PDB file of C-alpha atoms in Angstrom:
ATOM      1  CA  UNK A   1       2.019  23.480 -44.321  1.00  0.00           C
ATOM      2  CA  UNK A   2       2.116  26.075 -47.228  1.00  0.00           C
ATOM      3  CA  UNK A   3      -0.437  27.019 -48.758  1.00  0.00           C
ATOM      4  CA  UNK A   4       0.101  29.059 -51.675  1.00  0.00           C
ATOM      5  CA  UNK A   5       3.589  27.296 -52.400  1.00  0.00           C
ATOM      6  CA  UNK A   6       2.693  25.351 -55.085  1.00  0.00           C
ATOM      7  CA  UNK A   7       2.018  25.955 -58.699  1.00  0.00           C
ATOM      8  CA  UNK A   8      -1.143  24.608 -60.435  1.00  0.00           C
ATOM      9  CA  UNK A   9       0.340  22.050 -63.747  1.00  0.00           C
ATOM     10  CA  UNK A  10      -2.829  22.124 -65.557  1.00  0.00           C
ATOM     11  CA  UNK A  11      -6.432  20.570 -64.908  1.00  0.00           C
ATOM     12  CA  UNK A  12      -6.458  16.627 -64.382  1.00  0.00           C
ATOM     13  CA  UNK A  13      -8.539  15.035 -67.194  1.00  0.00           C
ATOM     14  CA  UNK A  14     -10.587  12.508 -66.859  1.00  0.00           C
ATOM     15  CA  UNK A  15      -9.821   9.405 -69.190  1.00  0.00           C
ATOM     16  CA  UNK A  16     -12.307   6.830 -69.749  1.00  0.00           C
ATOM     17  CA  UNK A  17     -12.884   3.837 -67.438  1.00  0.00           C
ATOM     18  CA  UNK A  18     -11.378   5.939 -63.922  1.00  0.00           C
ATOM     19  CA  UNK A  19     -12.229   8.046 -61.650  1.00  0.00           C
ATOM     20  CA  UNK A  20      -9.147  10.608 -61.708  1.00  0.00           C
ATOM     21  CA  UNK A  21      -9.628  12.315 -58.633  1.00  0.00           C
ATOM     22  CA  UNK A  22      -9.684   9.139 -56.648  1.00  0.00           C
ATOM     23  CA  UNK A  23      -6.680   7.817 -58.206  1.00  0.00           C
ATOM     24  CA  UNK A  24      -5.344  11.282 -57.216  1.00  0.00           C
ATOM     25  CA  UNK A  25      -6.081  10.565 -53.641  1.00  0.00           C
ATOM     26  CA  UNK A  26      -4.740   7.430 -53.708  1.00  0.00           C
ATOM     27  CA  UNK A  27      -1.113   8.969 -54.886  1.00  0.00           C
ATOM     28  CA  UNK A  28      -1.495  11.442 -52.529  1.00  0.00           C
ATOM     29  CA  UNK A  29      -1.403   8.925 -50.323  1.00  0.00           C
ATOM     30  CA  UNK A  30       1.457   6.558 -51.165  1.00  0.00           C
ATOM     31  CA  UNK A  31       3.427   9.640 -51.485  1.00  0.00           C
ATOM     32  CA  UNK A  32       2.637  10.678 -48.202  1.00  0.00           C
ATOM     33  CA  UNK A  33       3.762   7.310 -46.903  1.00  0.00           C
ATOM     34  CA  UNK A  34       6.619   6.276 -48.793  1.00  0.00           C
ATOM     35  CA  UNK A  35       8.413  10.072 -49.993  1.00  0.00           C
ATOM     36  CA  UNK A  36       8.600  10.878 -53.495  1.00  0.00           C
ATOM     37  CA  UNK A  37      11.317   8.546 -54.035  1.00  0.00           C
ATOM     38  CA  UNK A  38       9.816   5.656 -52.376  1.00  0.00           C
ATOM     39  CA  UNK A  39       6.976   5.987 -54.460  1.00  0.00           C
ATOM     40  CA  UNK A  40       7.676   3.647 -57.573  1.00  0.00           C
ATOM     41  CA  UNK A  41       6.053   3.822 -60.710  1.00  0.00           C
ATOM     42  CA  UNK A  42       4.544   0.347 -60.155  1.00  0.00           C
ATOM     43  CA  UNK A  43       3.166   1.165 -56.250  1.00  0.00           C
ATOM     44  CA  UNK A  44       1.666   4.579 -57.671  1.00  0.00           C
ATOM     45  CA  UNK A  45      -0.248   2.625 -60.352  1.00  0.00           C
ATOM     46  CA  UNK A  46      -0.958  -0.103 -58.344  1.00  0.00           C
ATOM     47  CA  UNK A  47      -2.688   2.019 -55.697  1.00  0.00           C
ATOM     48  CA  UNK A  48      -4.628   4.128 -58.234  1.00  0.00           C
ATOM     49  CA  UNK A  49      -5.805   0.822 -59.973  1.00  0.00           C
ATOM     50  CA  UNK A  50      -4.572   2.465 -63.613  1.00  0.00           C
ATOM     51  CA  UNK A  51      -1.684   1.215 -66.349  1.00  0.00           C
ATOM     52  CA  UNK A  52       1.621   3.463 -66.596  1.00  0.00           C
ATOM     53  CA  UNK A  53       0.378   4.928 -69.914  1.00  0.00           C
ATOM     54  CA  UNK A  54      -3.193   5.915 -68.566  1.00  0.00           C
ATOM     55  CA  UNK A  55      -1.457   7.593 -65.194  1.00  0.00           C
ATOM     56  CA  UNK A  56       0.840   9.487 -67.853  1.00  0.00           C
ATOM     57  CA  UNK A  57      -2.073  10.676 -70.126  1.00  0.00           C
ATOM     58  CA  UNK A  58      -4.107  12.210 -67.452  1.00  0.00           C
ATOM     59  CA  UNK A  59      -1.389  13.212 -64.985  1.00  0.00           C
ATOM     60  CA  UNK A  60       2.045  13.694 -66.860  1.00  0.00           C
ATOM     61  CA  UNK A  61       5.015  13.085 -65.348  1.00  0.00           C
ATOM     62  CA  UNK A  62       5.734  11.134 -62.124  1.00  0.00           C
ATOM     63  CA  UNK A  63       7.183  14.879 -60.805  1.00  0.00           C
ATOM     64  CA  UNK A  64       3.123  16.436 -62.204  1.00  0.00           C
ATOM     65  CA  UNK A  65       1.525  14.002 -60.323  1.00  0.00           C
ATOM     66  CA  UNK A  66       3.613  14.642 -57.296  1.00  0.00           C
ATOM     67  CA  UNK A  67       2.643  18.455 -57.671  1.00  0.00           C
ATOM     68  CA  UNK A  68      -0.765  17.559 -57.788  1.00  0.00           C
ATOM     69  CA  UNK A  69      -0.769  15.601 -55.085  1.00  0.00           C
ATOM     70  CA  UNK A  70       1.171  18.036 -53.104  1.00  0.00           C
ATOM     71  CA  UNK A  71      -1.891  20.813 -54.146  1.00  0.00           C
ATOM     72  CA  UNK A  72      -4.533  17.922 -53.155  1.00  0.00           C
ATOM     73  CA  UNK A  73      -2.845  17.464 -49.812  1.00  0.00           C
ATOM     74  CA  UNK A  74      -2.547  21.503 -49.099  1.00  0.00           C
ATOM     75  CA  UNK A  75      -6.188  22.171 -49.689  1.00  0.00           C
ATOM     76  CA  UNK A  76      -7.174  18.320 -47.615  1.00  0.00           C
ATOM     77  CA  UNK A  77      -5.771  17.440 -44.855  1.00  0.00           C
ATOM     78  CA  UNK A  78      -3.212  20.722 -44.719  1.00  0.00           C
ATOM     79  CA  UNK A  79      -6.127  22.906 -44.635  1.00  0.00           C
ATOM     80  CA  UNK A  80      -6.074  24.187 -41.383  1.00  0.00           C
ATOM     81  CA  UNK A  81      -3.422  26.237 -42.211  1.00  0.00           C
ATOM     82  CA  UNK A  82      -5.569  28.611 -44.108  1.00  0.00           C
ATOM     83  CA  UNK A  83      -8.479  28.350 -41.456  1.00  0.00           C
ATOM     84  CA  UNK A  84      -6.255  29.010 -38.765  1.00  0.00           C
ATOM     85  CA  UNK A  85      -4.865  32.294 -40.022  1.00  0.00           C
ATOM     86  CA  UNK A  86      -8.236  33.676 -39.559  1.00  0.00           C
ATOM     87  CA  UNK A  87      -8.124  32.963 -35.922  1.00  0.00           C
ATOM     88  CA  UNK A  88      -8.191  36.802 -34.204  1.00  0.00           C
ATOM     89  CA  UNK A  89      -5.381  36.073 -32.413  1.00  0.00           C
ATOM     90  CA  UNK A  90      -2.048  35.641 -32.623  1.00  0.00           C
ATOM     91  CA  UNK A  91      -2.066  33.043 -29.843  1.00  0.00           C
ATOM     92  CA  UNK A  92      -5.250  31.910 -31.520  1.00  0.00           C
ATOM     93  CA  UNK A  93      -4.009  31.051 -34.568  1.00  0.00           C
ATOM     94  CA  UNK A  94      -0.725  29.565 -33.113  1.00  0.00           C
ATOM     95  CA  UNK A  95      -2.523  27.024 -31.298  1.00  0.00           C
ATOM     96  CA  UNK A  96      -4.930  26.111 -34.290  1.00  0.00           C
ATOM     97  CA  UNK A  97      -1.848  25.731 -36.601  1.00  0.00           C
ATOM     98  CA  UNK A  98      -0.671  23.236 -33.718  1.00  0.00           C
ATOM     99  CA  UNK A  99      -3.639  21.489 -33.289  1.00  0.00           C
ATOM    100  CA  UNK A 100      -4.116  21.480 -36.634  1.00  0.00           C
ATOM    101  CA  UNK A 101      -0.593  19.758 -37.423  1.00  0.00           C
ATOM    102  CA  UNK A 102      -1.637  17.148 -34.713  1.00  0.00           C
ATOM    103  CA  UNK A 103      -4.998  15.956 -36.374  1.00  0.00           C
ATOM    104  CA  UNK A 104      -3.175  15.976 -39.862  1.00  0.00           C
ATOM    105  CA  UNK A 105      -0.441  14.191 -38.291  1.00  0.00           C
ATOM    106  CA  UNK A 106      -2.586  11.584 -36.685  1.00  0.00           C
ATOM    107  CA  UNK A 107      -5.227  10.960 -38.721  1.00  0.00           C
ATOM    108  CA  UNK A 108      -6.661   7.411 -38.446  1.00  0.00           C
ATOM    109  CA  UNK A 109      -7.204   6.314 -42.539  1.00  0.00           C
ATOM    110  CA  UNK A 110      -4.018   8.332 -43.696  1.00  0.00           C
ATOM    111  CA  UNK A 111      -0.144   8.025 -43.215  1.00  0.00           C
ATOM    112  CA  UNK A 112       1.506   9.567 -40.222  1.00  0.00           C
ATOM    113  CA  UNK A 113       3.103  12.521 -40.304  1.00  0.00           C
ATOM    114  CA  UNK A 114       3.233  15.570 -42.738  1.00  0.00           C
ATOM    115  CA  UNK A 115       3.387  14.693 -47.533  1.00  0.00           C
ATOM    116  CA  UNK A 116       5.170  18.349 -47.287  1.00  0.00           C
ATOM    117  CA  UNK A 117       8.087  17.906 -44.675  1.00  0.00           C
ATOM    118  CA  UNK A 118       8.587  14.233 -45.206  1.00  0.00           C
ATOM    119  CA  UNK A 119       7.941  14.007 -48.987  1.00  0.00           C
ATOM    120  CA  UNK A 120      11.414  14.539 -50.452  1.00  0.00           C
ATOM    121  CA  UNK A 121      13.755  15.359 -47.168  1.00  0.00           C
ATOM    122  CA  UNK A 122      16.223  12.342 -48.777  1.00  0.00           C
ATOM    123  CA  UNK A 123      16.318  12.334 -52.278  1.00  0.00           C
ATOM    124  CA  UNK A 124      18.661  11.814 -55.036  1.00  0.00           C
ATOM    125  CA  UNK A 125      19.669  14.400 -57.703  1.00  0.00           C
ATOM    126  CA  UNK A 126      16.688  13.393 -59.630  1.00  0.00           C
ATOM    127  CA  UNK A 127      14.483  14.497 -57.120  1.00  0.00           C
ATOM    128  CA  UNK A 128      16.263  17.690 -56.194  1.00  0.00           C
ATOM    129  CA  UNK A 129      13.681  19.602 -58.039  1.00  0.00           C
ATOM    130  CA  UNK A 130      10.880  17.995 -56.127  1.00  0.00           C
ATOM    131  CA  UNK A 131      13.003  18.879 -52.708  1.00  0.00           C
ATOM    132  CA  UNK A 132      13.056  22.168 -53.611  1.00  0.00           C
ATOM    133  CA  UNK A 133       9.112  22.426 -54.592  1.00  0.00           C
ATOM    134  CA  UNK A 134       8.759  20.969 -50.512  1.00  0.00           C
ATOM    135  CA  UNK A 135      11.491  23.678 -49.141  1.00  0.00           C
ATOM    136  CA  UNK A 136       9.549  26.633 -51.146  1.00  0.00           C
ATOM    137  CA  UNK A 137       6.089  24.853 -49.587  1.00  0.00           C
ATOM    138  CA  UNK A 138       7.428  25.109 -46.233  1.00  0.00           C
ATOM    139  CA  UNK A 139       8.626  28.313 -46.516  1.00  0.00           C
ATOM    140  CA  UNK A 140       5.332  29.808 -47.787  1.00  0.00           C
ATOM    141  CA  UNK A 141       3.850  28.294 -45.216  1.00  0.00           C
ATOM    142  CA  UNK A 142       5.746  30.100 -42.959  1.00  0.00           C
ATOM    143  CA  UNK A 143       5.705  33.367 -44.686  1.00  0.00           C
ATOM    144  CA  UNK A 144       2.425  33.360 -44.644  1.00  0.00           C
ATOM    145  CA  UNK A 145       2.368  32.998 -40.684  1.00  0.00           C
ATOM    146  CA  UNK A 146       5.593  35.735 -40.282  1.00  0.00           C
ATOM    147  CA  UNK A 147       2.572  37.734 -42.142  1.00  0.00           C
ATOM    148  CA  UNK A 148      -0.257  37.247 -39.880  1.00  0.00           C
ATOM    149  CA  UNK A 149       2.216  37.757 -36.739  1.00  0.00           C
ATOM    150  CA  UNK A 150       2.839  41.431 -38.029  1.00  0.00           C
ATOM    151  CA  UNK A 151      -0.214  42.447 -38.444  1.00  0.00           C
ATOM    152  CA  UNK A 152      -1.391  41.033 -35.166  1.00  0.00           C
ATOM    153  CA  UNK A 153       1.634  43.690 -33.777  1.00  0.00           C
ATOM    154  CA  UNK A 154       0.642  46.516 -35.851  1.00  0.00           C
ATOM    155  CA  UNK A 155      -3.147  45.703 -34.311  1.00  0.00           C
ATOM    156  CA  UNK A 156      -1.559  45.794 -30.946  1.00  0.00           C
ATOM    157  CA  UNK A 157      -2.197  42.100 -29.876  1.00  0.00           C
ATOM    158  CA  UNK A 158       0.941  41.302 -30.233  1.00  0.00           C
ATOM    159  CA  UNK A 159       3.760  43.582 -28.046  1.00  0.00           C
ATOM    160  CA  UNK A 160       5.394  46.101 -29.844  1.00  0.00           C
ATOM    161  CA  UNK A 161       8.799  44.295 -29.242  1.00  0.00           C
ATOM    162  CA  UNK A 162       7.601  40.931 -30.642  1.00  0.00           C
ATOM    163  CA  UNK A 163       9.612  39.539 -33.933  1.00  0.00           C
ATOM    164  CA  UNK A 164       7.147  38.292 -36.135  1.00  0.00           C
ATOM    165  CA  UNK A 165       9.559  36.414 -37.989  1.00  0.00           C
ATOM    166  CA  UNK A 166      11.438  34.556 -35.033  1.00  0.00           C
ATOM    167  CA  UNK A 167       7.687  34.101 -33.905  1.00  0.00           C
ATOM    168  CA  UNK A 168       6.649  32.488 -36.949  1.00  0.00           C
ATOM    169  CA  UNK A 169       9.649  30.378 -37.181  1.00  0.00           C
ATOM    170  CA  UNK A 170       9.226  28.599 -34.311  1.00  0.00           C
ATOM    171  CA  UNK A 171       5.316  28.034 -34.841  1.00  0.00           C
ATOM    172  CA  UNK A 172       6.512  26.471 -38.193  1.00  0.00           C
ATOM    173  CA  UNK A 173       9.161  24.660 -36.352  1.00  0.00           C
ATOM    174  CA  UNK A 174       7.130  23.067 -33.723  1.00  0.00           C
ATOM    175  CA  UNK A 175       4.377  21.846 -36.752  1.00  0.00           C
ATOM    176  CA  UNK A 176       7.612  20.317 -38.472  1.00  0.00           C
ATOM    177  CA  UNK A 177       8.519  18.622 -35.501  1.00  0.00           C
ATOM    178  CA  UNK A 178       5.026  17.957 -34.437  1.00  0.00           C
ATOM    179  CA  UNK A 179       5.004  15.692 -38.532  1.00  0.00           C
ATOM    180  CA  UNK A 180       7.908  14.000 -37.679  1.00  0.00           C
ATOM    181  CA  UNK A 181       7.456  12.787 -34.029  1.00  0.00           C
ATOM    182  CA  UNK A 182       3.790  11.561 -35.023  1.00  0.00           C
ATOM    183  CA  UNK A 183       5.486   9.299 -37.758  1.00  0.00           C
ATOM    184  CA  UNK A 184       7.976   8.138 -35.132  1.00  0.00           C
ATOM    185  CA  UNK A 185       4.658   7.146 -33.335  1.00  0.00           C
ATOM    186  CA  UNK A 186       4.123   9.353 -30.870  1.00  0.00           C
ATOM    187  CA  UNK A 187       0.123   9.750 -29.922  1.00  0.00           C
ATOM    188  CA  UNK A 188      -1.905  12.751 -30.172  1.00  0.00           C
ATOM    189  CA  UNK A 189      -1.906  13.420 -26.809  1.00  0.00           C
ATOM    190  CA  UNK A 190       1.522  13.031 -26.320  1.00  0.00           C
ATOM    191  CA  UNK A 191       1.790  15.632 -29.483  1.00  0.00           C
ATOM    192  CA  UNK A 192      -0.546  17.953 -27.598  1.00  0.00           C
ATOM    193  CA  UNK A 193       1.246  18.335 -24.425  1.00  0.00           C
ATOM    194  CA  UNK A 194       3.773  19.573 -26.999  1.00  0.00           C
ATOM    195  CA  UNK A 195       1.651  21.751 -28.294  1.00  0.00           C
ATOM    196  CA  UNK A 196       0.581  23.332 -25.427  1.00  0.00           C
ATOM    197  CA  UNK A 197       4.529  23.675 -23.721  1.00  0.00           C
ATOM    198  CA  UNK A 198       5.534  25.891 -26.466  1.00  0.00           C
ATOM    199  CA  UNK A 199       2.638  28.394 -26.179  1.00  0.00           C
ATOM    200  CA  UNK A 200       3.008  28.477 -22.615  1.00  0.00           C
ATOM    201  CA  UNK A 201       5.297  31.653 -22.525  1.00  0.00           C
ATOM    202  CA  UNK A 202       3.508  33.026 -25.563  1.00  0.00           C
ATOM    203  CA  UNK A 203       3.633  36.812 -25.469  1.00  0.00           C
ATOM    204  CA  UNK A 204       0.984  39.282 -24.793  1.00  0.00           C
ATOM    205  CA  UNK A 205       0.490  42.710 -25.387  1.00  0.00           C
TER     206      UNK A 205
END
C-alpha cells in the first residue's frame, strides 16, 4: 500500500544469459504467494530460471531481492495508491484506494491478496528486519492518505470536525482487510460490497 516506504538498494544489473527484470517479476511473485519466509532459496531460483550465484550477483542478498521486489510490487500492481490520491475528493480517493485494493487483491495471473501486508506478518528473528521494512510500508502508505485527508479539510471538502488521521486509518484498515479476505477467497464482488459499506456514512462537508 505504501508508496514511498521503501528504499531503492541499487540498480539491478543485467548478467549475461537473463533477462533480470523478468526474473524480478517472477520473485515478486513467489514472494507474494509464499511470504518472505516461505520463499526458499531454491523456489526463488527456480521460478526466475537462474543458479544461486547468478541471483546473488545481480540481486544481492535474499533480504535485496525482497526490497526490490517489494519496490516492483509498489509501482505494479500497488499503483493505485498513488493514482488514487489524485482523486479530488476525499470520498473519491477513498473509494479508488478500495477499489484499487480489490483489483490488486484479485487479480487473475497473480497471487491473492496484498506482497506488503502478507509478506512477512509471521516471521522468525531473521526476518524481523524484513517485518519491519512491511510495517514502515504500511505505515507510509497510510501517512500518505492521513495527508491527503487534511488537505481535503483545509479545502473544505472534508468537515471541519473530520480527523484525518482516524479517517485515514480506517481507509488503510479496510485495504488490509480487503488483502487478507481476498486470500481467504473471498470474490471481488463479495470484496466490493465491502467496499462500498464502509463509505456509506462517509462524511461530507
Amino acid at each position: 500500500m505504501g508508496t514511498r516506504g521503501t528504499k531503492k538498494s541499487g540498480t539491478v544489473g543485467r548478467p549475461r544469459g537473463f533477462d533480470a527484470e523478468q526474473a524480478l517479476e517472477k520473485a515478486m511473485l513467489v514472494f507474494w504467494e509464499h511470504g518472505y519466509e516461505g520463499a526458499s532459496l531454491s523456489r526463488l531460483t527456480g521460478a526466475m530460471a537462474i543458479s544461486t550465484t547468478s541471483m546473488y550477483a545481480a540481486f544481492g542478498s535474499k533480504e535485496d531481492l525482497f526490497r526490490k521486489a517489494l519496490e516492483r510490487y509498489t509501482e505494479g500492481p500497488g499503483g493505485y495508491v498513488e493514482r488514487a490520491l489524485e482523486e479530488p475528493t476525499a470520498r473519491e480517493v477513498a473509494a479508488a484506494l478500495l477499489a484499487g485494493s480489490i483489483r490488486s487483491a484479485t487479480r487473475p495471473s497473480c497471487p491473492r491478496g496484498c506482497l506488503g501486508v502478507q509478506g512477512a506478518l509471521a516471521t522468525s528473528e531473521p526476518g524481523r528486519e524484513v517485518r519491519d521494512l512491511l510495517a514502515e510500508w504500511r505505515n507510509e502508505g497510510c501517512r500518505r492518505v492521513r495527508d491527503r485527508f487534511r488537505r481535503a479539510v483545509e479545502e473544505g471538502d472534508l468537515p471541519a470536525d473530520a480527523d484525518p488521521d482516524l479517517l485515514a486509518r480506517y481507509v488503510t484498515t479496510m485495504i488490509f482487510g480487503i488483502a487478507v479476505q481476498a486470500a481467504s477467497g473471498v470474490a471481488a464482488p463479495g470484496l466490493q460490497a465491502m467496499a462500498d459499506a464502509a463509505l456509506r456514512d462517509w462524511p461530507s462537508a
